[in-house]
Short mmCIF file of N, CA and C in Angstrom, two decimals:
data_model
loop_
_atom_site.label_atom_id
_atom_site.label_comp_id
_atom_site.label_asym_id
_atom_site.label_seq_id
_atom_site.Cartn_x
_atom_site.Cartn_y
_atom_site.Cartn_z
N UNK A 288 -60.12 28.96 -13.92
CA UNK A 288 -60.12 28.02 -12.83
C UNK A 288 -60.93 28.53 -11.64
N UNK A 289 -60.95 29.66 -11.61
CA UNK A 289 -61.17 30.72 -10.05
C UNK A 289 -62.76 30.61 -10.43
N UNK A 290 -63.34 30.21 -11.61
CA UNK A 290 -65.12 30.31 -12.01
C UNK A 290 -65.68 28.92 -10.69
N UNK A 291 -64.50 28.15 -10.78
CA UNK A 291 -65.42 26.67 -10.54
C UNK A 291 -65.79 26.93 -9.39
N UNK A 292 -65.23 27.80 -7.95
CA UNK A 292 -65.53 28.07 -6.93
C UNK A 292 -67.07 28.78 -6.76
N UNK A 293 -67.79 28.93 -7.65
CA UNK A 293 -68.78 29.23 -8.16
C UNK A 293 -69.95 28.15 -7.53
N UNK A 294 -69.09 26.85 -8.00
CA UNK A 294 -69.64 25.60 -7.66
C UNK A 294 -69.95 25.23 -6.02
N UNK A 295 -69.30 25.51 -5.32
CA UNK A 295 -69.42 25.49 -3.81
C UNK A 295 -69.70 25.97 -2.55
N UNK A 296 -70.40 25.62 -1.80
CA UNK A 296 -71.10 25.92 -0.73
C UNK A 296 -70.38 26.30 0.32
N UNK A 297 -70.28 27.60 1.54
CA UNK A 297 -69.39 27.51 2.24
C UNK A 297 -70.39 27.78 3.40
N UNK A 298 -70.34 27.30 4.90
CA UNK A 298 -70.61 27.28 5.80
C UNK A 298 -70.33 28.37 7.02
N UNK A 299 -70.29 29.15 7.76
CA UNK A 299 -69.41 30.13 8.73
C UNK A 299 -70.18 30.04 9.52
N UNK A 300 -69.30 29.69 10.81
CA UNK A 300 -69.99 29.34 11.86
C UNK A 300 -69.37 30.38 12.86
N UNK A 301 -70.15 31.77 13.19
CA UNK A 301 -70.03 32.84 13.85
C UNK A 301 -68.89 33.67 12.78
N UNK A 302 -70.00 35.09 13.41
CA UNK A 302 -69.33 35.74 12.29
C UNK A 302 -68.70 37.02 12.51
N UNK A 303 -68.23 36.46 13.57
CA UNK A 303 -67.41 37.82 14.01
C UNK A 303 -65.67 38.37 13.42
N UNK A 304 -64.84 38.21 14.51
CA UNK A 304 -63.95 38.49 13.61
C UNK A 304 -63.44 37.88 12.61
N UNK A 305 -62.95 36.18 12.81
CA UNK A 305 -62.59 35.21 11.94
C UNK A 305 -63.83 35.53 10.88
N UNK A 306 -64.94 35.07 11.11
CA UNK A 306 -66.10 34.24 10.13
C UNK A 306 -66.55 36.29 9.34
N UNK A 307 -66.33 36.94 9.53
CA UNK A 307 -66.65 37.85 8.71
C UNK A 307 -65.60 38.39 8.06
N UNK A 308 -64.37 38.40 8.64
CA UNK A 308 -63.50 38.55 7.33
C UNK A 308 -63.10 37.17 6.30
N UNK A 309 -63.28 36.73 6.82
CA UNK A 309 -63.49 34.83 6.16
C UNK A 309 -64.58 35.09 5.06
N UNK A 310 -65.03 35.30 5.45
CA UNK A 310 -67.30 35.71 4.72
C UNK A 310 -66.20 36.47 3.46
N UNK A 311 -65.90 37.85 3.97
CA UNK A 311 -65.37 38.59 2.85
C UNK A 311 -64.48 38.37 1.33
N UNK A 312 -63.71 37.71 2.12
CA UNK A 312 -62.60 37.24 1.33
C UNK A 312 -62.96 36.17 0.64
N UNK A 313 -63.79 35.28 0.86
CA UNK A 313 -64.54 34.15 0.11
C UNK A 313 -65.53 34.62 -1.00
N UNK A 314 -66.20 35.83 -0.74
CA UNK A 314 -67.24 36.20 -1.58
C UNK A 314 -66.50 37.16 -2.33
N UNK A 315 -65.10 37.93 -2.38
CA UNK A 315 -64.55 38.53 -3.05
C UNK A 315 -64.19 37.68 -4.23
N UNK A 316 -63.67 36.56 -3.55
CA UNK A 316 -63.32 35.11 -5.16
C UNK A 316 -64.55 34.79 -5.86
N UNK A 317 -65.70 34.91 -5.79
CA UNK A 317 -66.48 33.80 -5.86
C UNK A 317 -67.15 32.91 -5.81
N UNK A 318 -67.06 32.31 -4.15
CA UNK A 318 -67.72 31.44 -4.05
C UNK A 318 -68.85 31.48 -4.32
N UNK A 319 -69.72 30.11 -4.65
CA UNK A 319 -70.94 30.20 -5.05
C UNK A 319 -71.73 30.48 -3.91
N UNK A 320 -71.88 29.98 -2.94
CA UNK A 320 -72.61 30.23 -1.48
C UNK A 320 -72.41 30.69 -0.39
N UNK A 321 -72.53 31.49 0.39
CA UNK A 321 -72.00 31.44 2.02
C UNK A 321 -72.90 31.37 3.09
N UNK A 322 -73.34 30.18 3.87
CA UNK A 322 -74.34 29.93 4.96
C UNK A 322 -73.38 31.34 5.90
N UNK A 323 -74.57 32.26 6.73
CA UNK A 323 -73.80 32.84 7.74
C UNK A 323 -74.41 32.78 8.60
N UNK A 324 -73.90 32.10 9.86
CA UNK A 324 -74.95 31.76 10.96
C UNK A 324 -73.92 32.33 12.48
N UNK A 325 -74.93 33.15 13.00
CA UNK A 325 -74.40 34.21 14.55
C UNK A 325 -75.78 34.18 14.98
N UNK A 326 -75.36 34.55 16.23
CA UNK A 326 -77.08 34.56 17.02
C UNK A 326 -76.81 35.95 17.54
N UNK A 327 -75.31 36.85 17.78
CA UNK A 327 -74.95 37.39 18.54
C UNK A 327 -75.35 39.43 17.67
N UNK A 328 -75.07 40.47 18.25
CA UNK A 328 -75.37 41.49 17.96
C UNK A 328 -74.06 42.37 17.45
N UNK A 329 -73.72 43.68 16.61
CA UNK A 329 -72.68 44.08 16.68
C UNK A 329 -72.45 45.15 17.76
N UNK A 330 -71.47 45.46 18.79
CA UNK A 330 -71.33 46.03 19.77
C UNK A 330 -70.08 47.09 19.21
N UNK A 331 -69.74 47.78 19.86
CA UNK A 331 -68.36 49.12 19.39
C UNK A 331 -67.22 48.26 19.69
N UNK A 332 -66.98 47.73 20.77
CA UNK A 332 -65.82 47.02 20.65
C UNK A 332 -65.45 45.79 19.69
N UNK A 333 -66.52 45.00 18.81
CA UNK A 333 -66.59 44.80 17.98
C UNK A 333 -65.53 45.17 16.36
N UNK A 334 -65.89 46.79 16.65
CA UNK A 334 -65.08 47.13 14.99
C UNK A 334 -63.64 47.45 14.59
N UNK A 335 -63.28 47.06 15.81
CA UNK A 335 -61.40 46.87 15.88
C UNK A 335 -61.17 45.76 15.18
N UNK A 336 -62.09 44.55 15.12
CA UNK A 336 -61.44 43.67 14.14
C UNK A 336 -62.44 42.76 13.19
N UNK A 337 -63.60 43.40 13.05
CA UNK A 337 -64.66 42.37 12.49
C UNK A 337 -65.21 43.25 11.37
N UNK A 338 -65.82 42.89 10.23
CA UNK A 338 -66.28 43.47 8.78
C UNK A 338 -67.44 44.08 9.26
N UNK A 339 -67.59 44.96 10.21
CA UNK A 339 -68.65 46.10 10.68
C UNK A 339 -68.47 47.41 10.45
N UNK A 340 -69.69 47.90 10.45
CA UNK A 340 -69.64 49.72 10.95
C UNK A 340 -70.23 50.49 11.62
N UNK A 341 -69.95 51.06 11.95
CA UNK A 341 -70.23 51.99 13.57
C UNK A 341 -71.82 52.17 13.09
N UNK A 342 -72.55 52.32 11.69
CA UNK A 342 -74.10 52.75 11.97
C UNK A 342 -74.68 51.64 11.95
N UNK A 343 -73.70 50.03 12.26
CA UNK A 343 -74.60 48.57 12.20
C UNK A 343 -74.86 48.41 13.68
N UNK A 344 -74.40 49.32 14.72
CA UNK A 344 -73.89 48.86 15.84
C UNK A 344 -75.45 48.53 16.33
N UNK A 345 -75.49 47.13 17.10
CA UNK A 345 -76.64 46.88 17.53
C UNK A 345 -77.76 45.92 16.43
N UNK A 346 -77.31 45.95 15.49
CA UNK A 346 -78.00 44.86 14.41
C UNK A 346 -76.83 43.33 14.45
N UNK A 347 -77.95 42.31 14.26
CA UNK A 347 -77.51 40.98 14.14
C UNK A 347 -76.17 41.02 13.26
N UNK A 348 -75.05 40.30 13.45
CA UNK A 348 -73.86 40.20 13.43
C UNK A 348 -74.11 39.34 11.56
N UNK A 349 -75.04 37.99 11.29
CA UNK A 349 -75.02 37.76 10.47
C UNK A 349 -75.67 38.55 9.36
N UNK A 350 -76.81 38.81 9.82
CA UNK A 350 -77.92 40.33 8.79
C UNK A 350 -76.77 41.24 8.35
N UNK A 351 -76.06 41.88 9.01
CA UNK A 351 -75.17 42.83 8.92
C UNK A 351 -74.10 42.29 7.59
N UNK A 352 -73.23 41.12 8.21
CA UNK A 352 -72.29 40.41 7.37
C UNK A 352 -73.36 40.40 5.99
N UNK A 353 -74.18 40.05 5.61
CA UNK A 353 -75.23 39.99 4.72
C UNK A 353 -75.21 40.80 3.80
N UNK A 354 -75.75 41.91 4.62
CA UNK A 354 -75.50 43.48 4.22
C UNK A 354 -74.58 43.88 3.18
N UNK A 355 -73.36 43.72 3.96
CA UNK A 355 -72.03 44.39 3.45
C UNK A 355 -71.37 43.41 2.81
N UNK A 356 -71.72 42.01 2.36
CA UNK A 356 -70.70 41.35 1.42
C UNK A 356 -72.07 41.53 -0.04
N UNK A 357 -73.50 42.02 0.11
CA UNK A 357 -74.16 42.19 -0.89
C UNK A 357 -73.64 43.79 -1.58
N UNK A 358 -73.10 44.34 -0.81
CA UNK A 358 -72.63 45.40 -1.46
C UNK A 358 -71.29 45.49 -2.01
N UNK A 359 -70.44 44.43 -1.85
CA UNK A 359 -69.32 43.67 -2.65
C UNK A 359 -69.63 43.05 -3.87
N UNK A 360 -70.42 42.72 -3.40
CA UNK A 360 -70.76 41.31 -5.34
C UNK A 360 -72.40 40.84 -4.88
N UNK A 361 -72.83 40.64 -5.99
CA UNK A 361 -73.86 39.72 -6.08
C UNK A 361 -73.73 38.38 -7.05
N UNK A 362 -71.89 38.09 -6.59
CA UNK A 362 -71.78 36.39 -7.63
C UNK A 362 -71.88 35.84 -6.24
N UNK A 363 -71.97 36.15 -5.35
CA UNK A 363 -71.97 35.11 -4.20
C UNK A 363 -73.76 35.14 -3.40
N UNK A 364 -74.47 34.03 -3.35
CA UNK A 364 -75.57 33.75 -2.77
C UNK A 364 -75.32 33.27 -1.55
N UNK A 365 -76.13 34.28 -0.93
CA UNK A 365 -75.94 34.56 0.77
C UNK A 365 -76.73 34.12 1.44
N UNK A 366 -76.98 33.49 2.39
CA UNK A 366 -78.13 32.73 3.37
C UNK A 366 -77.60 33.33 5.04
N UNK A 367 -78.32 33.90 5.39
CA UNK A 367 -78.25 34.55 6.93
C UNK A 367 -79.13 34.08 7.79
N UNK A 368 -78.26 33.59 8.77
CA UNK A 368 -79.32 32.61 9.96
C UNK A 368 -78.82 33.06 11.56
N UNK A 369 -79.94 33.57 12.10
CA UNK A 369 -80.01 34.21 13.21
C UNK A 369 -80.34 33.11 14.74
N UNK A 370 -79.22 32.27 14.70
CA UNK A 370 -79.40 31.10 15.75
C UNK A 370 -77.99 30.89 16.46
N UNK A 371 -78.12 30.03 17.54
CA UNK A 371 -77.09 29.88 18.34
C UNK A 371 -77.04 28.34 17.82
N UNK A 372 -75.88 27.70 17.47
CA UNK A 372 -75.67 26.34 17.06
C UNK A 372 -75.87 25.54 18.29
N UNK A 373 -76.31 24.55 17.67
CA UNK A 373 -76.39 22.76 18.76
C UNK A 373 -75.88 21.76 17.85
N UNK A 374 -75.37 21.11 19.07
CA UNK A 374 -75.24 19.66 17.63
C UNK A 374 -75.85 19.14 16.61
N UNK A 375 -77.31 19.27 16.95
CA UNK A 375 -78.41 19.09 16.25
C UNK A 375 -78.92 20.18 15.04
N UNK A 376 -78.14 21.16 15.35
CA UNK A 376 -78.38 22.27 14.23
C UNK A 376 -77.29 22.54 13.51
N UNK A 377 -76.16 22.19 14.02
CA UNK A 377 -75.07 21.72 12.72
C UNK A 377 -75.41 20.63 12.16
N UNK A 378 -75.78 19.71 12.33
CA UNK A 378 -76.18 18.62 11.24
C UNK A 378 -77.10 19.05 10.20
N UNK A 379 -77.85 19.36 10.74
CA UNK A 379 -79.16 20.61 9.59
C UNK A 379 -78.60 21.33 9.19
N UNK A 380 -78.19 22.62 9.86
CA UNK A 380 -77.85 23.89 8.60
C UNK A 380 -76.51 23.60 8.26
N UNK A 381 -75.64 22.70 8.12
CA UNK A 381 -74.55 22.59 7.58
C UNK A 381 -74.23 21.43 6.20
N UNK A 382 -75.78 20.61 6.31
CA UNK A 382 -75.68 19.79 5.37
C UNK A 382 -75.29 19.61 3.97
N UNK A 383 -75.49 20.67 3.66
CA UNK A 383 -75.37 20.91 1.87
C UNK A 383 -73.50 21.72 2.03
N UNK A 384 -73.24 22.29 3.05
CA UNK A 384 -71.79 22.95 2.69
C UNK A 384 -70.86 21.67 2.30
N UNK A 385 -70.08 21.67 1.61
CA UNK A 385 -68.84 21.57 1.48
C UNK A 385 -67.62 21.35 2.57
N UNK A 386 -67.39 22.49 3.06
CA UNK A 386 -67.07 23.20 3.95
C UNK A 386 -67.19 23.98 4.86
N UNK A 387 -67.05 23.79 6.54
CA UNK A 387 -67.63 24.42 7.39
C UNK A 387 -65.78 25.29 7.83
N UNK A 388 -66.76 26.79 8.15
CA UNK A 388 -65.27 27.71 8.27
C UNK A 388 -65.94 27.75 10.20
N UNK A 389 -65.26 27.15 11.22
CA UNK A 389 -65.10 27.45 12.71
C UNK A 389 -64.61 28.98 12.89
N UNK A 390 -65.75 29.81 13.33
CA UNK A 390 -64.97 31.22 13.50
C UNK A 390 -65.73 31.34 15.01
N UNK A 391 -65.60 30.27 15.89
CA UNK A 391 -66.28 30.61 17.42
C UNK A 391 -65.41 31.79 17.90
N UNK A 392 -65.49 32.57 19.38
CA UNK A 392 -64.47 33.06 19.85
C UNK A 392 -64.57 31.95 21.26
N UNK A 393 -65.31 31.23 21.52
CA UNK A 393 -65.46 30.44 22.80
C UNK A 393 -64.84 29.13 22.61
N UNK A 394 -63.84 28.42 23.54
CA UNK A 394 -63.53 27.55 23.67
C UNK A 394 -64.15 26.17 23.13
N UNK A 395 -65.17 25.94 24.76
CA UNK A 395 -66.56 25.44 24.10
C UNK A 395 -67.12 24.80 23.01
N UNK A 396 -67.30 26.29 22.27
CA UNK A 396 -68.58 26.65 21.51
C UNK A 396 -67.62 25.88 19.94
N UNK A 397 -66.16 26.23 19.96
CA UNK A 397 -65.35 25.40 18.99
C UNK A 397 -65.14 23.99 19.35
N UNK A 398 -65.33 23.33 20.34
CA UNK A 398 -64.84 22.13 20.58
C UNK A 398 -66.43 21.11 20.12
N UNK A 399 -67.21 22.16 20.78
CA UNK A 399 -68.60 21.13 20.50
C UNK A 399 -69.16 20.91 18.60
N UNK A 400 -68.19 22.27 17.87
CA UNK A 400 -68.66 21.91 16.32
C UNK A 400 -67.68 21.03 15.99
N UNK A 401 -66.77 20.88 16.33
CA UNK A 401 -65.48 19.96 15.63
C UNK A 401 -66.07 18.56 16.28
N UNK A 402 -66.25 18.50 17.62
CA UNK A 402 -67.05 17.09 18.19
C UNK A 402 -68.00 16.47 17.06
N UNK A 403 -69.11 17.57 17.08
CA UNK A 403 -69.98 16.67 16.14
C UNK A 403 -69.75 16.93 14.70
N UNK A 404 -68.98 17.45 14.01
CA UNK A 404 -68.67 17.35 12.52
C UNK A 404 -68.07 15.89 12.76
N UNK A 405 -67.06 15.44 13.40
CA UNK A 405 -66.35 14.47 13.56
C UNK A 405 -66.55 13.27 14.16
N UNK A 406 -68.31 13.46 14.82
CA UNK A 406 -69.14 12.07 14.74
C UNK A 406 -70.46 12.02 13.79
N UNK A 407 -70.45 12.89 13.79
CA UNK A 407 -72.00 12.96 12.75
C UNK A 407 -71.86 13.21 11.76
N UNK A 408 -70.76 13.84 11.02
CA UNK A 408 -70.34 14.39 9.94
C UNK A 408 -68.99 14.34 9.42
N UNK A 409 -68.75 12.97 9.25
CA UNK A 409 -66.84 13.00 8.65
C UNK A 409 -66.43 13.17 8.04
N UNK A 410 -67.06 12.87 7.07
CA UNK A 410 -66.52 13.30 5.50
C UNK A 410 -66.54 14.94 5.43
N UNK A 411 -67.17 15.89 6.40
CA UNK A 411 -67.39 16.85 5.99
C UNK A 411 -65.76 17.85 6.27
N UNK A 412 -65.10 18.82 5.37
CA UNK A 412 -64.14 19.61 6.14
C UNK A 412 -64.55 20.82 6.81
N UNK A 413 -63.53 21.05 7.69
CA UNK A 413 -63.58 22.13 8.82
C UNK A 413 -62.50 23.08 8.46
N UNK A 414 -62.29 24.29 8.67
CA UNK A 414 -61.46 25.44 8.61
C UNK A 414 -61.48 25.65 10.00
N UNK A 415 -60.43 25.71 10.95
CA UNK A 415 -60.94 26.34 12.44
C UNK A 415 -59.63 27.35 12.43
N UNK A 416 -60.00 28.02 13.57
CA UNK A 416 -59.07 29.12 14.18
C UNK A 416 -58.61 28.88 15.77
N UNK A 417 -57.30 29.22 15.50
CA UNK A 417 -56.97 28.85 17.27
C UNK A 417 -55.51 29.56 17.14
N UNK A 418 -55.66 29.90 18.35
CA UNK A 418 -54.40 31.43 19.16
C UNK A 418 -54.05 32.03 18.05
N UNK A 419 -54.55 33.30 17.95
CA UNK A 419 -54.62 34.51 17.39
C UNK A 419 -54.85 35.73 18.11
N UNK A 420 -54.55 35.84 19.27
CA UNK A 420 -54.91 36.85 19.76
C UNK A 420 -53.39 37.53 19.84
N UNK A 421 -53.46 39.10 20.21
CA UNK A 421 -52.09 40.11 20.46
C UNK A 421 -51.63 40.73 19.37
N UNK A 422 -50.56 40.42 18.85
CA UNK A 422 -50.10 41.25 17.50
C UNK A 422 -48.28 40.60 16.99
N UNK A 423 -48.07 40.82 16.46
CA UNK A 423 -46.70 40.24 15.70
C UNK A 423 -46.59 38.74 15.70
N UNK A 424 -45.47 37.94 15.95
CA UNK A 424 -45.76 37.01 16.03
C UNK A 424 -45.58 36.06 14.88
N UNK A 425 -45.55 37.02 13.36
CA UNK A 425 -46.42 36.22 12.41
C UNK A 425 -45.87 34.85 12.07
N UNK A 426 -44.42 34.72 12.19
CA UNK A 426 -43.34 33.31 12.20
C UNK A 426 -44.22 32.01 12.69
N UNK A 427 -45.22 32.57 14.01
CA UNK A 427 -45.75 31.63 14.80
C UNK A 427 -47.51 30.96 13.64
N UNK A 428 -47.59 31.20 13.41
CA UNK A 428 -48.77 31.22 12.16
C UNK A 428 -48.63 30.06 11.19
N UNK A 429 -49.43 29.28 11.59
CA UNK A 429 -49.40 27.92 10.57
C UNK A 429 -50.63 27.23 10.13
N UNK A 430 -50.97 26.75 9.80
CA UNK A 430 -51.78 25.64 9.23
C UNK A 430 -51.59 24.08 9.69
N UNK A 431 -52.51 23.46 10.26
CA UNK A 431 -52.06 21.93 10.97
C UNK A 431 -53.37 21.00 10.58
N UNK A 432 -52.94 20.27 9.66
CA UNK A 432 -54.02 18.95 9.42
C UNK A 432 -54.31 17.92 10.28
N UNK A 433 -55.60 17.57 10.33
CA UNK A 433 -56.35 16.10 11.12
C UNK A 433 -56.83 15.98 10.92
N UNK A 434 -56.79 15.08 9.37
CA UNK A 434 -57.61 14.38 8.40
C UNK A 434 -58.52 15.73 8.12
N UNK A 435 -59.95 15.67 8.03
CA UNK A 435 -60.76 16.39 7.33
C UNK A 435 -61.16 18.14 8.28
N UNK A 436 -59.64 18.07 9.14
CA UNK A 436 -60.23 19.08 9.89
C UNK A 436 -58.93 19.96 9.75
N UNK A 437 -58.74 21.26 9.65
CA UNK A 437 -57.80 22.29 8.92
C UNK A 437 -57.31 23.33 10.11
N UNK A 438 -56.53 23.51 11.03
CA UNK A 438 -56.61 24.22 12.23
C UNK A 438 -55.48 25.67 11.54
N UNK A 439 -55.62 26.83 11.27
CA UNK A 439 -55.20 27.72 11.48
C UNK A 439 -55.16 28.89 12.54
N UNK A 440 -53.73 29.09 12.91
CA UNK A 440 -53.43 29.97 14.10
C UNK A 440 -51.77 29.85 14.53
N UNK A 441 -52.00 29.90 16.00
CA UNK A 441 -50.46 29.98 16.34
C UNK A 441 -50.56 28.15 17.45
N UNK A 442 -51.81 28.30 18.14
CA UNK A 442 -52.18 27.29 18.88
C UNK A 442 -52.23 27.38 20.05
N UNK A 443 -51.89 28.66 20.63
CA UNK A 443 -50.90 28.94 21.99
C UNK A 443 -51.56 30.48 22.49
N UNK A 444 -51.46 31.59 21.80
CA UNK A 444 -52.07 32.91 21.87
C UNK A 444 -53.52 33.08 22.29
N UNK A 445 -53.83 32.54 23.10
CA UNK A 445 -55.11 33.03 23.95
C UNK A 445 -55.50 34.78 24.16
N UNK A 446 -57.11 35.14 24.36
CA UNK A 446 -57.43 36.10 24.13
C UNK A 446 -57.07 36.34 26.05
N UNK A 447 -56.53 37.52 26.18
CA UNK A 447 -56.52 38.02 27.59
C UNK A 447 -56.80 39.21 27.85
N UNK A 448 -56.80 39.85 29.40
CA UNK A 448 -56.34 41.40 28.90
C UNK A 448 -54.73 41.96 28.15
N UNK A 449 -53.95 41.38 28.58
CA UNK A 449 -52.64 41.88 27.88
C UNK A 449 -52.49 41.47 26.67
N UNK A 450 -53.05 40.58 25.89
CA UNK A 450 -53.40 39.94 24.47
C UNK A 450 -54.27 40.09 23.90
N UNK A 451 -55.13 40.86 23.64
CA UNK A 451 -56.61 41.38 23.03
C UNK A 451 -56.53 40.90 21.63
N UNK A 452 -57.70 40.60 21.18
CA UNK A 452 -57.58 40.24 19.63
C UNK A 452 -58.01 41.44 19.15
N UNK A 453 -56.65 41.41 18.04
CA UNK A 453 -56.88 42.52 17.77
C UNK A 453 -56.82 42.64 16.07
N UNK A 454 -57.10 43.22 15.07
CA UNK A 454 -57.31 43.30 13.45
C UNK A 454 -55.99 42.74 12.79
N UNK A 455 -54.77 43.00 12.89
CA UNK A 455 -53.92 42.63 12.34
C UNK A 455 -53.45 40.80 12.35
N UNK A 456 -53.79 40.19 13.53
CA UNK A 456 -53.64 38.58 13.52
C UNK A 456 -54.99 38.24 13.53
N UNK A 457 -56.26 38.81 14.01
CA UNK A 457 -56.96 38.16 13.79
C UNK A 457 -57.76 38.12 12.23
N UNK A 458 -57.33 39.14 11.44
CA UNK A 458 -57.62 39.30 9.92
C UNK A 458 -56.60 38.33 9.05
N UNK A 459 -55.11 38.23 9.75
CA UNK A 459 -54.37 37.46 9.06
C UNK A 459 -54.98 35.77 9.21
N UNK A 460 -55.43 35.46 10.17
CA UNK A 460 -55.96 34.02 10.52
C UNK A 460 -57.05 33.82 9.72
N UNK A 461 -58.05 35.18 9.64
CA UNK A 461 -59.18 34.62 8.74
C UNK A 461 -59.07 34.73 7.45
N UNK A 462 -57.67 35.39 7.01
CA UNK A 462 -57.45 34.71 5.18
C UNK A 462 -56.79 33.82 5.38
N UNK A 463 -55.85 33.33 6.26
CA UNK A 463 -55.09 31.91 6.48
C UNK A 463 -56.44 30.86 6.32
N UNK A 464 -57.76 31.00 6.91
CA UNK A 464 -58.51 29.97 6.95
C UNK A 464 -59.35 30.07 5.36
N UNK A 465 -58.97 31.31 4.74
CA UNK A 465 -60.04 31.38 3.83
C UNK A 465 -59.47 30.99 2.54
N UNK A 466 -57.97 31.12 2.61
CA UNK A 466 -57.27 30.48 1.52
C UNK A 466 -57.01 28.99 1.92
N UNK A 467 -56.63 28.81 3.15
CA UNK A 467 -57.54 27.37 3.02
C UNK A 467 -58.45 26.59 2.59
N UNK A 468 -59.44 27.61 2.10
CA UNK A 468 -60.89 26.78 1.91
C UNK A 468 -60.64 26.37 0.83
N UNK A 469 -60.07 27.29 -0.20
CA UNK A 469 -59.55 27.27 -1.31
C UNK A 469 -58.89 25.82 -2.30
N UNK A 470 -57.78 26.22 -1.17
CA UNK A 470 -56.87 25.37 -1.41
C UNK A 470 -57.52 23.40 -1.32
N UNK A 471 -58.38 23.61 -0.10
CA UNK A 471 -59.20 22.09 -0.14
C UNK A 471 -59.87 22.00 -1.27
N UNK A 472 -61.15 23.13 -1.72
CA UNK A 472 -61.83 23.17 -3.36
C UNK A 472 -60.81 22.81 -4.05
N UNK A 473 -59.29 23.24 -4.08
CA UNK A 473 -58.70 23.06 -5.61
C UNK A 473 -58.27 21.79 -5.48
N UNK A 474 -58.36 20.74 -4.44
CA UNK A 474 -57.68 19.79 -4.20
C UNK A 474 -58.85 18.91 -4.68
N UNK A 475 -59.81 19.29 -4.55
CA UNK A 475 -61.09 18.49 -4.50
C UNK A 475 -61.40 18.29 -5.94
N UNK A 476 -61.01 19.18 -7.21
CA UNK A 476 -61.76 19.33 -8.69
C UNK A 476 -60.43 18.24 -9.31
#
């Protein structure tokens, strides 16, 4: 059953902490594709919770993700795109996914892809992430449907100084979103 995921295209939109352990865990199953699109660099504070390493520090965030899920498997075909999204460039580079995985860390920057998936693109599904920041908690951790759009998190846990995102919820959110993806493919065959 786990071959057919073979079949499908997955999207990641920033690839930091969510969208690179998301990246990981998707290309560990299988999937047939993973678009990885960051415009952003890897920095040291960075490797507390994102699929980096201290000798990437300073290389593109998606090149990198690239990198290190080709040294996992080569059943998954990788596409790395070094851009900052617009509405106009999610409609383009997201066309052929399946599924788009939301791994923004900016407010914003998540509200404006869910905007236009959800006028320009409806049929298409979304994986997003929201309040995950701090640590324990895990009771608070759910999954919430709206129609073709998939919200995993707590909903509430904002990033602060006394709440830092930190590896343990924000790694748990990005297999919450990545067995999500899943779970929509198996719903879909």
């Amino acid at each position: 059953m786990l071959e057919k995921l073979s079949n499908f295209t997955i999207g990641i939109a920033g690839c930091g902490g969510l969208g690179s352990n998301c990246a990981v865990s998707l290309a560990r199953i299988g999937i047939g594709k993973l678009i990885l699109i960051d415009f952003d660099i890897i920095v040291e504070s960075n490797l507390n919770r994102q699929y980096f390493f201290r000798d990437q520090l300073g290389l593109k965030k998606c090149n990198a993700l690239k990198d290190n899920i080709e040294r996992i498997t080569h059943q998954t075909s990788l596409e790395a795109i070094d851009q900052k999204l617009t509405p106009e460039s999610i409609v383009n580079l997201f066309s052929e996914c399946d599924i788009i995985v939301e791994a923004f860390d900016k407010d914003d920057q998540k509200q404006m892809l869910l905007e236009t998936v959800i006028e320009m693109m409806p049929d298409k599904y979304v994986v997003s992430g929201s309040g995950l920041a701090g640590w324990g908690n895990n009771n608070t951790l759910k999954t919430v449907q709206f129609d073709h759009i998939f919200i995993c998190g707590d909903f509430e846990t904002g990033v602060c100084d006394e709440l830092p995102p930190l590896a343990p919820r924000v790694c748990t959110v990005a297999n919450m979103q990545a067995n999500q993806v899943v779970e929509i493919i198996m719903n879909l065959l």
